[in-house]
Coordinates of N, CA and C in Angstrom, one line a residue:
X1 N -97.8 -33.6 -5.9 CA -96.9 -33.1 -4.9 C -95.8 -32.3 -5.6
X2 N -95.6 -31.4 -4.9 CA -94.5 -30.1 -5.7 C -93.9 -29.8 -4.7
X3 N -92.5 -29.3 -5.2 CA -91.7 -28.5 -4.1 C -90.9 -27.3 -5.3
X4 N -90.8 -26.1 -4.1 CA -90.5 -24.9 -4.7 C -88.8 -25.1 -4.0
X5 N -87.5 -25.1 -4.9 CA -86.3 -24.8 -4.5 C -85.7 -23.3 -4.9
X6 N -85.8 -22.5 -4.0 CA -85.2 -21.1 -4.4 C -83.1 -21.5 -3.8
X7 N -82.7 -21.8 -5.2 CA -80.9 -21.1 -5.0 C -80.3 -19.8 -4.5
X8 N -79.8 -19.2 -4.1 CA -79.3 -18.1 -3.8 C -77.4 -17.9 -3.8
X9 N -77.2 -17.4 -5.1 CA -75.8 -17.5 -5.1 C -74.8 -16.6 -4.2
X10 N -74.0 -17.5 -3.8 CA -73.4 -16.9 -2.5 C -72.4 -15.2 -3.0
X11 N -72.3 -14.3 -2.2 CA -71.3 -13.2 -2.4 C -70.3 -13.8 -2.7
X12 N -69.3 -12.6 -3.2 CA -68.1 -12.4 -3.6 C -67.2 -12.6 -2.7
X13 N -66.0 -13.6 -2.3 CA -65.1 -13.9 -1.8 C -63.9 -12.7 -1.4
X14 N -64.2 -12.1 -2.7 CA -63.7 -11.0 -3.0 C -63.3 -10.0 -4.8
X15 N -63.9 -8.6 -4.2 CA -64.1 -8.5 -5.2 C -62.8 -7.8 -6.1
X16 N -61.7 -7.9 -6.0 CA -60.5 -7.1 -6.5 C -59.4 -9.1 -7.0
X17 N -59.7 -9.6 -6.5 CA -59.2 -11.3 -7.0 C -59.8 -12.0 -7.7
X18 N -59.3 -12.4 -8.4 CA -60.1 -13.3 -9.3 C -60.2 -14.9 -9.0
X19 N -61.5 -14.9 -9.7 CA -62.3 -16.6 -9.0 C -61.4 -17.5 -9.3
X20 N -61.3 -18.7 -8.2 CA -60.6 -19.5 -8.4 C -61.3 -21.0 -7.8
X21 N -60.9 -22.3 -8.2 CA -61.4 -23.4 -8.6 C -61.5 -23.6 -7.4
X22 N -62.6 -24.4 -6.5 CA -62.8 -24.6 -5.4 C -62.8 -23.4 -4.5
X23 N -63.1 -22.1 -4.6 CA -62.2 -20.8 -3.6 C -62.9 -20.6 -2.3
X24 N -62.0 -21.5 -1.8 CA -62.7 -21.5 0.0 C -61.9 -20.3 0.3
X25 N -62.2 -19.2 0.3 CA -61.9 -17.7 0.7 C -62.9 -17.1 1.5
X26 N -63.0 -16.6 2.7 CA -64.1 -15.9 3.3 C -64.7 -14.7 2.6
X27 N -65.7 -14.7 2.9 CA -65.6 -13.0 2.6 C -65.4 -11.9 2.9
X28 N -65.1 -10.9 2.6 CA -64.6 -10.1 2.5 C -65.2 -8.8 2.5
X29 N -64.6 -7.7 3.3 CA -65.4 -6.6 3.3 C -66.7 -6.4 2.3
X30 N -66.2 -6.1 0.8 CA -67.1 -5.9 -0.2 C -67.8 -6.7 -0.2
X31 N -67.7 -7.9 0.2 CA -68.7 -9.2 0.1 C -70.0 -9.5 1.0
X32 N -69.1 -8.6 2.3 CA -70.2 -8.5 3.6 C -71.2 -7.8 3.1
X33 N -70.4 -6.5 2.3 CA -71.3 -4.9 2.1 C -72.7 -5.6 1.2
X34 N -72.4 -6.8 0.2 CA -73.0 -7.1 -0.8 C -74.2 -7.9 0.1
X35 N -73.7 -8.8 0.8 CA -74.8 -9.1 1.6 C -76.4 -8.2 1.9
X36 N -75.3 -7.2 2.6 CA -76.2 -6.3 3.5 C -77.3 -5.3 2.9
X37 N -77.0 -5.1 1.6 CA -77.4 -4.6 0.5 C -78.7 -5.5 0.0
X38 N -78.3 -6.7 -0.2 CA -79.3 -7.7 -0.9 C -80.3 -8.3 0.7
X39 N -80.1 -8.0 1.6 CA -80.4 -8.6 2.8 C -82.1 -8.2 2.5
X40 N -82.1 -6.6 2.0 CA -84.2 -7.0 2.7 C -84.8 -7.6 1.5
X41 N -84.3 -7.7 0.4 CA -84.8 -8.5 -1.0 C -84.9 -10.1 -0.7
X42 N -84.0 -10.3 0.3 CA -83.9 -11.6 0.4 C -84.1 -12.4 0.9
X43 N -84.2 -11.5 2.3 CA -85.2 -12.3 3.8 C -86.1 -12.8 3.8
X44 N -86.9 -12.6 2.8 CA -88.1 -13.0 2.5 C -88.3 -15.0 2.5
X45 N -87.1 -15.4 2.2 CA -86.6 -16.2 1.4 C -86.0 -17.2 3.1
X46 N -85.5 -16.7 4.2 CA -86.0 -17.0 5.1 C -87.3 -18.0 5.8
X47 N -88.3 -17.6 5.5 CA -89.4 -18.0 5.8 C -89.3 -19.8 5.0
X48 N -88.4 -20.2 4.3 CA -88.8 -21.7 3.6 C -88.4 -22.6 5.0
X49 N -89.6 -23.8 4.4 CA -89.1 -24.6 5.5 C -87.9 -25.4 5.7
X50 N -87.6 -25.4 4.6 CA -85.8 -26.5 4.7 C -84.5 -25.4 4.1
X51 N -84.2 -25.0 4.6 CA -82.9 -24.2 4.7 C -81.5 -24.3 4.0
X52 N -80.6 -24.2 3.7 CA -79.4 -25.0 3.1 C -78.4 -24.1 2.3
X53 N -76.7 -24.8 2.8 CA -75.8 -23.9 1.8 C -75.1 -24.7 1.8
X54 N -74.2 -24.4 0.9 CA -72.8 -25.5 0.5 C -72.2 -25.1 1.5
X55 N -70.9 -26.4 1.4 CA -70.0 -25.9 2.7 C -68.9 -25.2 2.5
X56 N -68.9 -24.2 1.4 CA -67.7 -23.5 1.3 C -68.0 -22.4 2.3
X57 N -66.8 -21.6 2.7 CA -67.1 -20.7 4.0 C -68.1 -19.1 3.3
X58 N -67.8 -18.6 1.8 CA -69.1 -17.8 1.1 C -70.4 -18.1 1.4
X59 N -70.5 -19.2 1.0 CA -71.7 -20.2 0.9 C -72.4 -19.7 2.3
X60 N -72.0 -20.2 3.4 CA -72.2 -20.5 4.9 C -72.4 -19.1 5.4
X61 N -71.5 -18.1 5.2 CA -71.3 -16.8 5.4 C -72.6 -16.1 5.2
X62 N -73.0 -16.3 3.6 CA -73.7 -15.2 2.8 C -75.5 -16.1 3.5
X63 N -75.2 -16.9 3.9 CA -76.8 -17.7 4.6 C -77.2 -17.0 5.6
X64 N -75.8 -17.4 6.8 CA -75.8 -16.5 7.7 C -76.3 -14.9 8.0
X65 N -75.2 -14.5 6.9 CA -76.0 -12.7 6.9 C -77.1 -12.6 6.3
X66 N -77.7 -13.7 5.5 CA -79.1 -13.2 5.0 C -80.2 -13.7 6.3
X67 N -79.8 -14.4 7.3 CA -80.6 -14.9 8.7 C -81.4 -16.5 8.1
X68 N -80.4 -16.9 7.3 CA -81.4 -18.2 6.8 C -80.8 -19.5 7.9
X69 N -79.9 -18.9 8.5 CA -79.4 -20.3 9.5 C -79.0 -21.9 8.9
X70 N -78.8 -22.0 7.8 CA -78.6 -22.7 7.4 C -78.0 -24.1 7.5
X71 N -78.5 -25.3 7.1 CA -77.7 -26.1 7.4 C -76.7 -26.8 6.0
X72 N -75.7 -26.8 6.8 CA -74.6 -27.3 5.1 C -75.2 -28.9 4.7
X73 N -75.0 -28.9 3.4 CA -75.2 -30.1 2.5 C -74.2 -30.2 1.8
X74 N -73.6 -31.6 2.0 CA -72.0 -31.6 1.2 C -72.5 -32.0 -0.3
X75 N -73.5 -32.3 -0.4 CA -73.9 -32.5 -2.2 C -73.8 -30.9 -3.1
X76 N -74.0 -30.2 -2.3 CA -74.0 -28.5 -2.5 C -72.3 -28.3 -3.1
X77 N -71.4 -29.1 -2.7 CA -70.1 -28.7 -2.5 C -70.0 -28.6 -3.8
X78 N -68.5 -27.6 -4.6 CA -68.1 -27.4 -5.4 C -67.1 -28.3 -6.0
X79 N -67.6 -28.7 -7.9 CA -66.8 -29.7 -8.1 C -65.3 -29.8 -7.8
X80 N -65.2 -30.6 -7.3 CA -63.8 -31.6 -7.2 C -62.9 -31.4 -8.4
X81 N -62.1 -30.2 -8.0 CA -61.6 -29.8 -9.3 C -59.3 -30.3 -9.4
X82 N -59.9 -31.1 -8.5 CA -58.2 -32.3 -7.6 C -56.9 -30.9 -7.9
X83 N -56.1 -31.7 -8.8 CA -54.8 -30.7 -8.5 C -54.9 -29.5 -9.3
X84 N -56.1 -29.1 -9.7 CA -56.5 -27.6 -10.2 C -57.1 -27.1 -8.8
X85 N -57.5 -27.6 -7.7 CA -58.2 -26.8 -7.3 C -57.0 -25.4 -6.5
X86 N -57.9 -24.0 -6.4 CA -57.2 -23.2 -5.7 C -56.7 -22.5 -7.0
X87 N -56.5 -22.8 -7.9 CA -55.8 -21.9 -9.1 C -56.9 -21.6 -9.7
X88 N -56.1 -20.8 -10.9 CA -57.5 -19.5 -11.6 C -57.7 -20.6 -12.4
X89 N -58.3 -20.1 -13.4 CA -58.5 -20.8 -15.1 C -57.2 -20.4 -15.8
X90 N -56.6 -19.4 -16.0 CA -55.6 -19.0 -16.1 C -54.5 -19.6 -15.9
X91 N -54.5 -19.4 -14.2 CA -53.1 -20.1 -14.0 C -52.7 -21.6 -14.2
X92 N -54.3 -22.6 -14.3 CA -54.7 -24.0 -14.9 C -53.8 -24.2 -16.4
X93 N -54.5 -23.0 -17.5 CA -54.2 -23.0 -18.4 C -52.2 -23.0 -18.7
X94 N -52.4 -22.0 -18.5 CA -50.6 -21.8 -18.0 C -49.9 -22.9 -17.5
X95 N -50.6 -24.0 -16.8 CA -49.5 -25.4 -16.3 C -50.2 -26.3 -17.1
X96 N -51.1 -26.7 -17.5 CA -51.5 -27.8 -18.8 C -52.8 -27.3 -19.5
X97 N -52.2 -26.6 -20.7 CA -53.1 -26.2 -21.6 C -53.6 -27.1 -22.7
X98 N -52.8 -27.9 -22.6 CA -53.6 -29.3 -23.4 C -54.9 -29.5 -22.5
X99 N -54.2 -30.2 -21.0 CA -55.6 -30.4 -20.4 C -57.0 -29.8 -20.0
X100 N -56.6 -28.5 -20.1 CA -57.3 -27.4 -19.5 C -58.5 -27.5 -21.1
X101 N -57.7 -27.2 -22.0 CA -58.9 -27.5 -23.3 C -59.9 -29.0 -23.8
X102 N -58.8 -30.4 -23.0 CA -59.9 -31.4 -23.1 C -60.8 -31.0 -22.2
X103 N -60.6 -30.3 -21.4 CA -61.7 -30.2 -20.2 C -63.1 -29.5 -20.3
X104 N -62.3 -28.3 -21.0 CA -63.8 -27.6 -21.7 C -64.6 -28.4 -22.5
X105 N -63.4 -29.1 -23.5 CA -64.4 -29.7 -24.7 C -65.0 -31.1 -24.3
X106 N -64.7 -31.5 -23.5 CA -65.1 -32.8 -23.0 C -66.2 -33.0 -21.6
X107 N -67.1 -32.8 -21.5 CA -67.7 -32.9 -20.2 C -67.3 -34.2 -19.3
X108 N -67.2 -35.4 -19.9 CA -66.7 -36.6 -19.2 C -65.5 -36.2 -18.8
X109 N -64.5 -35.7 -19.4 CA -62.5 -35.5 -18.9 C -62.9 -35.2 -17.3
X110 N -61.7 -36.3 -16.8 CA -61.6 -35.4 -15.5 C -59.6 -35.2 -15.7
X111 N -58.9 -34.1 -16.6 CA -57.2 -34.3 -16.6 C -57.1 -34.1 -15.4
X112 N -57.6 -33.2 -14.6 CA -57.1 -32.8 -12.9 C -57.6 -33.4 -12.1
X113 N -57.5 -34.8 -12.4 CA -57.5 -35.6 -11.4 C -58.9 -35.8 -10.1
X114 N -60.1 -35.0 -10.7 CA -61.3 -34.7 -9.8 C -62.4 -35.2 -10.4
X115 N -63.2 -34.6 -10.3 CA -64.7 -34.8 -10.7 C -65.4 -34.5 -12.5
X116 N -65.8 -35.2 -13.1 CA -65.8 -34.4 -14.2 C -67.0 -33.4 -14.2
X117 N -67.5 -33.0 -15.5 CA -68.8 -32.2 -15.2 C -69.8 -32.5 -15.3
X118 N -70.0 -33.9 -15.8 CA -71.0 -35.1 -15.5 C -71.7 -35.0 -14.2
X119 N -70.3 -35.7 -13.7 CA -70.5 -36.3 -12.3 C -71.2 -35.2 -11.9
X120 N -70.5 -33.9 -12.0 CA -70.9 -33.2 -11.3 C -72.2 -32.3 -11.1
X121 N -72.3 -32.3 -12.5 CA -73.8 -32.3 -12.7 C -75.1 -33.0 -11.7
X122 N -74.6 -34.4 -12.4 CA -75.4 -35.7 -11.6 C -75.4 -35.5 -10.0
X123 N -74.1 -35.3 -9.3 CA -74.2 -35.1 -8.0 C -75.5 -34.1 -7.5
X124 N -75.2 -33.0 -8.6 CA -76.2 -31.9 -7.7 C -77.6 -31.9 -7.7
X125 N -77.9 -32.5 -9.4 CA -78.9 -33.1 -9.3 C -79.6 -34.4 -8.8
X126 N -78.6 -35.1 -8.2 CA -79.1 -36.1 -7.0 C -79.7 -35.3 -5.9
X127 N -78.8 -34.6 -5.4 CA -78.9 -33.8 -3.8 C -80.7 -33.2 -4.4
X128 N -80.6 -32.1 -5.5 CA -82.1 -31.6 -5.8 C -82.7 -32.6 -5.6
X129 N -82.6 -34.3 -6.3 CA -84.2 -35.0 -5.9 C -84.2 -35.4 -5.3
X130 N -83.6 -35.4 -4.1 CA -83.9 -36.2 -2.9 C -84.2 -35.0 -1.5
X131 N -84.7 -34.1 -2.1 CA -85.2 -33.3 -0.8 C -86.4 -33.7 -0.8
X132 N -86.7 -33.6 0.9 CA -88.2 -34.1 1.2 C -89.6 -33.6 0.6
X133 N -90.2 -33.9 0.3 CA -91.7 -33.7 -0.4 C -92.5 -33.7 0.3
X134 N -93.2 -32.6 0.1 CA -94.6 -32.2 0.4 C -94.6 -31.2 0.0
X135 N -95.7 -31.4 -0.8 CA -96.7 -30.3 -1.4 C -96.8 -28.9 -0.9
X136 N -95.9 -28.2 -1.5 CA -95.9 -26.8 -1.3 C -95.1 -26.3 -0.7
X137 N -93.8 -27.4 -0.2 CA -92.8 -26.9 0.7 C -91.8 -26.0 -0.1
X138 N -90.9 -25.1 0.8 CA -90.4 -24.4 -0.3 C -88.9 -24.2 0.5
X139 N -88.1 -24.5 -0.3 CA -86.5 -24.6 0.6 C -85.6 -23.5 -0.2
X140 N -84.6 -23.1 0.4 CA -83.9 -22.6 0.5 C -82.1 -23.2 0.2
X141 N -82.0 -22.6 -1.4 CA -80.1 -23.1 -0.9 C -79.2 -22.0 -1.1
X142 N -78.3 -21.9 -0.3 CA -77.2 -21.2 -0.5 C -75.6 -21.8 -1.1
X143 N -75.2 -21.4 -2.5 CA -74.6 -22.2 -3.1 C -73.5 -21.6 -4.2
X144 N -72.5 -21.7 -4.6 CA -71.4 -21.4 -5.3 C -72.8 -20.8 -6.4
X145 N -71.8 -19.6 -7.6 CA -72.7 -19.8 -8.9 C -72.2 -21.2 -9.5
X146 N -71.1 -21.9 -9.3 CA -71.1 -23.2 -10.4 C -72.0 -24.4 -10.0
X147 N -72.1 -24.4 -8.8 CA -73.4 -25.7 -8.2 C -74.8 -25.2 -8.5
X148 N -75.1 -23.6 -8.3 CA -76.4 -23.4 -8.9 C -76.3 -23.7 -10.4
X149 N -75.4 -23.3 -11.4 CA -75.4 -23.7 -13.3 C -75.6 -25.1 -13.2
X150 N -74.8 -26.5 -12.3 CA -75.0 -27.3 -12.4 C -76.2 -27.7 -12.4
X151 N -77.2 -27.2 -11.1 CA -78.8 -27.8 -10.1 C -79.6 -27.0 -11.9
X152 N -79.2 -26.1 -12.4 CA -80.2 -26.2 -13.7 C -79.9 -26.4 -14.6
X153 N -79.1 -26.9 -14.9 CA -78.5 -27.7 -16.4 C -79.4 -29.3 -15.9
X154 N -79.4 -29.8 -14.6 CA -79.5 -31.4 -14.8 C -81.4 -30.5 -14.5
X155 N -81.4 -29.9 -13.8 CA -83.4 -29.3 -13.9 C -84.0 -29.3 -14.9
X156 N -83.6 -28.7 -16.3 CA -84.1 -28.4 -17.3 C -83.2 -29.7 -18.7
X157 N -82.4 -30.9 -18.0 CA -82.5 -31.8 -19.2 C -81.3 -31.1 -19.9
X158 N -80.2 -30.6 -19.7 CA -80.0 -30.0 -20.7 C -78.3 -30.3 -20.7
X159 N -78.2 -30.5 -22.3 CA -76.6 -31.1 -22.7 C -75.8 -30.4 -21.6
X160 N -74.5 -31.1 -21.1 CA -74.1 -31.2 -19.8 C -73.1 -29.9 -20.8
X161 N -72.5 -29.6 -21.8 CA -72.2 -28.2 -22.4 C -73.1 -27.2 -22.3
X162 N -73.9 -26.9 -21.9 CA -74.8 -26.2 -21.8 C -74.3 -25.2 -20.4
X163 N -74.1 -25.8 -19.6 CA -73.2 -25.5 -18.2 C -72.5 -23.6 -18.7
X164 N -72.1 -24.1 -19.9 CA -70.6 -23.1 -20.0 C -71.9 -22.0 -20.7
X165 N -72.8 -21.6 -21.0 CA -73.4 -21.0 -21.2 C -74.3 -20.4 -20.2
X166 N -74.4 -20.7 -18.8 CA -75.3 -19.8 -18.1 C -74.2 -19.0 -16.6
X167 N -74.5 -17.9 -16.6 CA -74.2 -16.8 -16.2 C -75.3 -16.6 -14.8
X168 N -74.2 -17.2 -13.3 CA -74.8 -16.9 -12.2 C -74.5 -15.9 -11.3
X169 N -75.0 -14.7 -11.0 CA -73.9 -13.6 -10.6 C -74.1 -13.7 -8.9
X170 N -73.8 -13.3 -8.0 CA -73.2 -13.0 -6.0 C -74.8 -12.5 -6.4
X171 N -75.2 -13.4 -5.2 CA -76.5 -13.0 -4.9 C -77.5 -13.1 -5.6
X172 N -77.7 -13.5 -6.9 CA -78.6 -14.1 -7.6 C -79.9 -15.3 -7.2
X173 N -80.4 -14.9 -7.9 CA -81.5 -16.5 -7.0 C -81.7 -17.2 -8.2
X174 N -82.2 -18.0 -8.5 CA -82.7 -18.8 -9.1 C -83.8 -20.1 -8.6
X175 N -85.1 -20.1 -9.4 CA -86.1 -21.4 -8.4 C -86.4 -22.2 -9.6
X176 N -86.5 -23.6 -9.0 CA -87.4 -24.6 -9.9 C -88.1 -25.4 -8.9
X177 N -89.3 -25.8 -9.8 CA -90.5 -26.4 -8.7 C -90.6 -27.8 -9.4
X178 N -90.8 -28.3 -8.8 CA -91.3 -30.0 -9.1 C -91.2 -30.4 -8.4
X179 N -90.4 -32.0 -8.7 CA -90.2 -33.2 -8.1 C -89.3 -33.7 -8.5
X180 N -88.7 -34.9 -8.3 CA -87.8 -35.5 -8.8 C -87.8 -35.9 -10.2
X181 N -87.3 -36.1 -10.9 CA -87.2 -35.9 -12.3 C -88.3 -35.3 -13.0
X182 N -88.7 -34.0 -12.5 CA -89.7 -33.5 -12.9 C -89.7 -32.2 -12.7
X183 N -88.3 -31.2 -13.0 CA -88.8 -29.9 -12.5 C -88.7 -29.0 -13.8
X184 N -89.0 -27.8 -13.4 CA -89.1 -26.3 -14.2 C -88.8 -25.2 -13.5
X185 N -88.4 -24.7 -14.6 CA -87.2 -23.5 -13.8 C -88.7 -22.3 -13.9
X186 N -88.4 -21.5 -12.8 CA -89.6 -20.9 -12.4 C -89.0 -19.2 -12.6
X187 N -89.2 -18.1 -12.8 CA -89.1 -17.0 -12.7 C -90.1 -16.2 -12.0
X188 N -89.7 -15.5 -11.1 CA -91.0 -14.3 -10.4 C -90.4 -13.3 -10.4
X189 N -91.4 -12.4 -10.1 CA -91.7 -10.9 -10.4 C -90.5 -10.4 -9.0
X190 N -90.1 -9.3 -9.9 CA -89.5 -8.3 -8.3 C -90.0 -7.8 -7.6
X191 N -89.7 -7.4 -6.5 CA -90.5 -6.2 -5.6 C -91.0 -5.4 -6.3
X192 N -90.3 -4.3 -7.1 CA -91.2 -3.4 -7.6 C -91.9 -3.7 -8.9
X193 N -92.0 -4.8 -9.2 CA -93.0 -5.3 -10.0 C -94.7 -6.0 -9.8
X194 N -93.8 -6.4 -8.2 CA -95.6 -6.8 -7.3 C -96.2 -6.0 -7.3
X195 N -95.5 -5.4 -6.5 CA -96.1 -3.6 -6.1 C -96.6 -3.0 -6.6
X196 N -96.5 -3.0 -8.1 CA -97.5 -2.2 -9.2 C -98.5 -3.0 -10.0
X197 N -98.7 -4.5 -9.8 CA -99.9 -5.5 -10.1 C -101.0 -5.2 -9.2

C-alpha cells in the first residue's frame, strides 16, 4: 500500500515585507498575481483525492486560488513560535540574542516559550502518517514553506538540523510516497519535460 503526498507551498503574504514567525497576513496583491501565474501548472494537482492546507490565511487562500477546496488540518499549523511569534528573526534577535542563538543551535530549546523544532518536526510528521491509505491515493497539502522543511526532514530520517538547510520557495511543490514510517521523497518531470519524452 502507497500513498503519493504532493505539498504545495503557499504564496507570498507579501512581497515588499519581510517573513515573520507565525505570519497570519493575507495575501496580497503580488501574492494573488503569484497564484494565478502558477494556477495552470498546478491544477493538475486538484484532481487528488484528499485535499488539505494549514490554517494560516496564505495557506487557505493560495488552495483556494489554485481550486483545491481545501480542507484545514491544524497538524499543518506553523510552529508555535509563543512570544516570538509575529516578529522577524531580526527583530527576535534584537530582543534576546542569547536566546535567539540557543535556538538555532539547539533543536530541543524552546526560549520563546513555544514549540521546539523537535516537536515540531514530530507534529508534522505525525499528521503525514496518519493520512488514510490506499494504494495509490494521492493528496494534496497546502502549507507554510516551514511545515513543508519540517514533513521532509521527519520523511527522509534526517538530523532535526537538517531543517536549516532546505530552501522552500511560494508555490513550490514537493511529494513523498509511502506509508507511515516509510516514505521517499519523490521528484517528477515538468511540463515541458513530459512533453518532449
Amino acid at each position: 500500500m502507497s500513498l503519493r503526498v504532493t505539498f504545495v507551498a503557499a504564496a507570498r503574504s507579501s512581497s515588499v515585507l519581510p517573513e515573520r514567525f507565525e505570519d497570519d497576513r493575507p495575501l496580497d496583491q503580488a501574492g494573488w498575481g503569484e497564484v494565478e501565474r502558477a494556477a495552470q501548472e498546478l491544477l493538475p494537482l486538484a484532481a487528488a483525492e484528499l485535499r488539505y492546507c494549514s490554517p494560516a490565511p496564505r495557506s487557505r487562500a493560495t488552495g483556494d486560488g489554485l481550486g483545491y477546496a481545501p480542507l484545514v488540518q491544524l497538524g499543518l499549523r506553523d510552529c508555535d513560535m509563543g512570544r516570538w511569534r509575529g516578529l522577524t528573526l531580526g527583530e527576535a534577535m534584537a530582543r534576546e540574542p542569547e536566546a535567539v542563538d540557543a535556538w538555532l543551535a539547539d533543536p530541543r530549546a524552546t526560549p520563546h516559550g513555544g514549540e521546539s523544532l523537535v516537536d515540531f518536526i514530530t507534529r508534522v510528521g505525525g499528521w503525514l502518517d496518519t493520512r488514510p491509505l490506499e494504494d495509490g491515493c494521492r493528496v494534496v497539502a497546502v502549507a507554510e514553506p516551514s511545515v513543508i522543511r519540517a514533513a521532509l526532514v521527519y520523511a527522509l530520517k534526517a538530523p532535526p538540523t537538517t531543517y536549516w538547510n532546505i530552501d522552500v520557495r511560494p508555490l513550490s511543490t514537493a511529494t513523498v510516497t509511502g506509508r507511515s514510517g516509510r516514505w521517499h521523497l519523490r521528484f517528477d518531470a515538468t511540463t515541458a519535460q513530459r512533453s518532449r519524452a
